[in-house]
């Protein structure tokens, strides 16, 4: 059974993406900080017949993230899909919002740690093996500020744009190696943000393996609103 590792797995997108890939025959490895939430997600996926396991780790604590991937490697088949979509649900030390005039090294650094260093660390745990096997998918999700500057997200946008920049380069650098990397930008209103509606696009993006970037807001706005085939 192939494995999808979801970094930053919560009851929203993480659960829905896990369910969609699980229904396609994947084992689901969920990474987040809160063990009780992970247990709930594993139980909810089990109700749907999806085999999942939780691996508590904090992406701001890189040794813990590396440790989670070591456990995943010990317990599952190789990771075929990495999906990186952590989202702060509630206050997190250092992760504050700042507008352009208030941006400082101090309030940007934690977002760089969260979005960029976390993604680089997670990728480093799976990419060498993917390249050796000649197969794999790397998907990285950010909100709209990665693509369209937003004054309210002056500091977060710097980090999300940096992650996007790296992923677009990664996509090109992996050409011909059998490994697919793409950035997914979610910029959607509350109705469209229904994670059960968004998750099938992740399966479609993975299974097609085309394009370095997927702007789901545009997909939804363009009238292609019917669910993708799964
Ligand atoms: N309007 C929009 O554009 C829009 C709307 C919705 C979502 N999004 C994007 O969609 C993605 C997913 O959002 P979601 O809320 O639906 O996700 P989710 O899968 O419901 O939750 C994400 C999980 O990330 C985990 N997390 C937070 N900080 C972490 C850390 N330091 N280390 C490890 N895990 C951590 C949290 O669990 P713990 O607290 O247990 O660690 C949280 O439950 C994000 O990239 C978000 O920006 C965008």
XYZ file of C-alpha atoms and ligand atoms in Angstrom:
278
model
C 0.000 0.000 0.000
C 1.553 3.366 -0.954
C 1.801 6.022 1.723
C 0.778 9.659 1.772
C 2.378 11.796 4.486
C 0.348 14.881 5.352
C 2.353 17.485 7.254
C 0.067 19.776 9.209
C -2.904 17.441 9.348
C -6.021 18.793 10.999
C -9.774 18.350 10.756
C -9.985 20.545 7.636
C -7.900 19.946 4.541
C -5.655 17.302 6.134
C -8.549 15.006 7.012
C -10.232 15.439 3.633
C -7.039 14.849 1.635
C -6.307 11.819 3.790
C -9.758 10.415 3.102
C -9.502 10.942 -0.658
C -6.095 9.283 -0.922
C -7.147 6.546 1.512
C -10.113 5.736 -0.692
C -7.623 5.402 -3.540
C -5.699 2.732 -1.630
C -3.143 4.812 0.260
C -2.106 4.445 3.874
C -2.257 7.857 5.508
C 0.452 9.172 7.844
C -0.705 12.310 9.630
C 1.733 14.770 11.206
C 0.662 17.540 13.593
C 1.426 18.568 17.159
C -1.658 17.438 19.027
C -1.834 13.719 19.758
C -5.507 13.788 20.760
C -6.484 15.451 17.471
C -4.416 12.969 15.497
C -6.153 10.129 17.340
C -9.541 11.602 16.406
C -8.534 11.938 12.759
C -7.264 8.354 12.664
C -10.567 7.168 14.167
C -12.632 9.171 11.677
C -10.626 7.795 8.769
C -10.986 4.260 10.147
C -14.787 4.735 10.070
C -14.399 5.313 6.333
C -12.228 2.235 5.960
C -9.015 4.244 5.575
C -5.836 2.977 7.255
C -4.148 5.913 8.986
C -1.690 6.605 11.780
C -0.739 9.778 13.606
C 2.815 10.986 14.161
C 3.033 13.907 16.608
C 5.666 16.484 15.667
C 6.118 20.237 15.589
C 7.404 21.610 12.311
C 9.060 24.422 14.286
C 11.082 21.721 16.078
C 12.891 20.171 13.162
C 14.370 17.158 15.013
C 10.812 16.174 15.977
C 9.738 16.427 12.333
C 12.681 14.303 11.230
C 11.816 11.813 13.978
C 8.229 11.552 12.745
C 9.420 10.689 9.256
C 11.794 8.055 10.649
C 8.809 6.432 12.388
C 6.744 6.644 9.210
C 9.566 4.946 7.283
C 9.664 2.183 9.878
C 5.891 1.586 9.882
C 4.770 2.104 6.279
C 5.693 1.532 2.690
C 7.798 4.372 1.219
C 6.106 7.761 1.085
C 4.721 8.155 -2.441
C 3.019 11.486 -1.785
C 4.044 14.306 0.556
C 1.413 16.966 1.160
C 2.601 19.977 3.163
C -0.225 22.187 4.410
C 0.215 23.232 8.033
C -2.083 25.971 9.233
C -1.938 27.666 12.618
C -5.271 26.970 14.293
C -5.117 29.524 17.058
C -2.179 31.525 18.414
C 1.293 30.055 18.078
C 4.399 31.586 19.663
C 5.991 34.032 17.235
C 3.446 33.520 14.462
C 1.944 36.996 14.466
C 0.628 39.019 11.539
C 2.356 42.244 10.485
C 1.612 44.737 7.737
C 4.381 45.976 5.422
C 5.370 48.916 7.641
C 5.636 46.684 10.699
C 7.601 43.848 9.108
C 10.733 42.985 11.078
C 13.280 40.201 11.116
C 11.708 39.078 14.384
C 8.183 38.714 12.996
C 9.198 37.206 9.649
C 11.610 34.564 10.959
C 8.953 32.338 12.615
C 6.922 32.260 9.395
C 10.049 31.313 7.450
C 10.588 28.518 9.968
C 6.963 27.415 9.645
C 6.505 27.510 5.883
C 9.984 27.288 4.352
C 12.248 25.465 6.798
C 9.472 23.033 7.706
C 8.839 22.228 4.050
C 12.546 21.851 3.284
C 12.957 19.543 6.272
C 9.950 17.381 5.389
C 11.039 17.164 1.765
C 14.543 16.149 2.756
C 13.106 13.108 4.525
C 11.400 11.707 1.425
C 12.909 13.207 -1.727
C 16.187 11.228 -1.924
C 14.220 7.972 -1.783
C 11.700 9.250 -4.337
C 14.497 10.149 -6.740
C 16.124 6.751 -6.217
C 12.807 4.983 -6.888
C 11.973 7.323 -9.755
C 8.479 8.046 -8.447
C 6.742 10.381 -6.039
C 4.672 13.525 -5.661
C 5.385 16.588 -3.536
C 2.503 19.025 -2.997
C 2.787 22.238 -0.983
C -0.268 24.295 -0.065
C -0.347 27.963 0.863
C -3.009 30.627 1.117
C -3.381 33.478 -1.351
C -0.511 35.676 -0.094
C 2.072 33.414 -1.762
C 0.863 34.618 -5.156
C -0.950 37.917 -4.562
C 0.590 40.334 -2.047
C -1.798 41.259 0.727
C -0.966 44.143 3.063
C -2.588 42.440 6.019
C -0.263 39.474 5.535
C 2.936 41.496 5.038
C 5.183 39.106 6.929
C 3.362 35.809 6.222
C 3.362 36.589 2.518
C 7.148 36.816 2.476
C 7.401 33.262 3.794
C 4.615 31.802 1.639
C 6.043 33.452 -1.480
C 9.476 32.039 -0.628
C 8.010 28.552 -0.295
C 6.220 28.950 -3.614
C 9.433 30.157 -5.280
C 11.345 27.099 -4.078
C 8.600 24.698 -5.146
C 8.431 26.145 -8.664
C 12.195 25.681 -8.985
C 11.927 22.212 -7.480
C 9.333 21.295 -10.090
C 11.761 22.221 -12.873
C 14.757 20.583 -11.236
C 12.867 17.283 -10.883
C 11.929 17.089 -14.565
C 12.844 13.697 -15.966
C 13.406 12.132 -12.552
C 9.907 10.691 -12.138
C 9.155 12.955 -9.169
C 6.488 15.623 -9.440
C 6.455 18.792 -7.301
C 3.755 21.440 -7.364
C 2.480 24.402 -5.413
C -1.221 24.622 -4.593
C -2.590 28.040 -3.760
C -5.906 28.142 -1.967
C -7.613 31.479 -2.242
C -11.219 30.668 -1.861
C -14.262 31.928 -0.036
C -15.820 30.099 2.862
C -18.169 27.995 0.726
C -15.480 27.028 -1.743
C -13.077 26.290 1.104
C -15.108 23.207 2.061
C -12.177 20.808 2.374
C -14.237 17.864 1.146
C -14.765 19.799 -2.052
C -11.103 20.784 -2.405
C -9.508 17.433 -1.565
C -10.471 15.623 -4.808
C -8.433 18.239 -6.690
C -5.365 17.033 -4.803
C -5.933 13.526 -6.127
C -6.411 14.936 -9.608
C -3.254 17.057 -9.346
C -1.262 14.056 -8.136
C -2.615 11.593 -10.664
C -2.165 13.938 -13.620
C 1.258 15.111 -12.484
C 1.155 18.209 -14.678
C 1.984 21.832 -13.952
C 4.142 23.473 -11.341
C 1.300 25.442 -9.808
C -2.411 25.005 -9.207
C -4.452 28.045 -8.258
C -7.602 26.457 -6.955
C -9.390 29.786 -6.767
C -9.034 30.095 -10.531
C -10.129 26.522 -11.094
C -13.245 27.149 -9.054
C -13.947 30.574 -10.538
C -13.423 29.430 -14.106
C -16.706 27.578 -13.986
C -15.090 24.178 -13.755
C -17.000 23.807 -10.539
C -18.023 20.198 -10.903
C -16.043 17.822 -8.784
C -13.054 16.331 -10.523
C -13.186 12.667 -11.385
C -11.619 10.605 -8.666
N -9.025 31.208 2.211
C -7.996 30.483 1.943
O -7.232 30.841 1.085
C -7.763 29.218 2.677
C -8.841 28.658 3.318
C -8.625 27.474 3.994
C -7.363 26.891 4.029
N -6.324 27.472 3.390
C -5.004 26.830 3.408
O -5.249 25.440 3.426
C -4.248 24.792 4.177
C -4.885 23.901 5.223
O -5.735 24.629 6.107
P -6.750 23.873 7.099
O -7.049 24.780 8.225
O -7.879 23.286 6.326
O -5.807 22.654 7.589
P -6.081 21.451 8.588
O -5.569 20.222 7.913
O -7.463 21.426 9.130
O -5.158 21.838 9.818
C -3.807 22.113 9.709
C -3.119 21.579 10.926
O -1.769 22.067 10.926
C -1.295 21.756 12.212
N -0.187 22.582 12.626
C -0.223 23.896 12.967
N 0.971 24.285 13.417
C 1.776 23.186 13.362
C 3.109 22.947 13.723
N 3.880 23.906 14.255
N 3.629 21.704 13.540
C 2.866 20.704 13.027
N 1.578 20.869 12.672
C 1.039 22.102 12.847
C -2.471 21.992 13.180
O -2.553 20.903 14.106
P -1.859 21.056 15.576
O -2.364 22.358 16.123
O -2.340 19.843 16.301
O -0.391 21.052 15.351
C -3.690 22.035 12.262
O -4.742 21.228 12.725
C -3.343 25.876 4.715
O -2.219 25.959 3.865
C -4.176 27.116 4.633
O -3.391 28.274 4.452
C -6.511 28.623 2.713
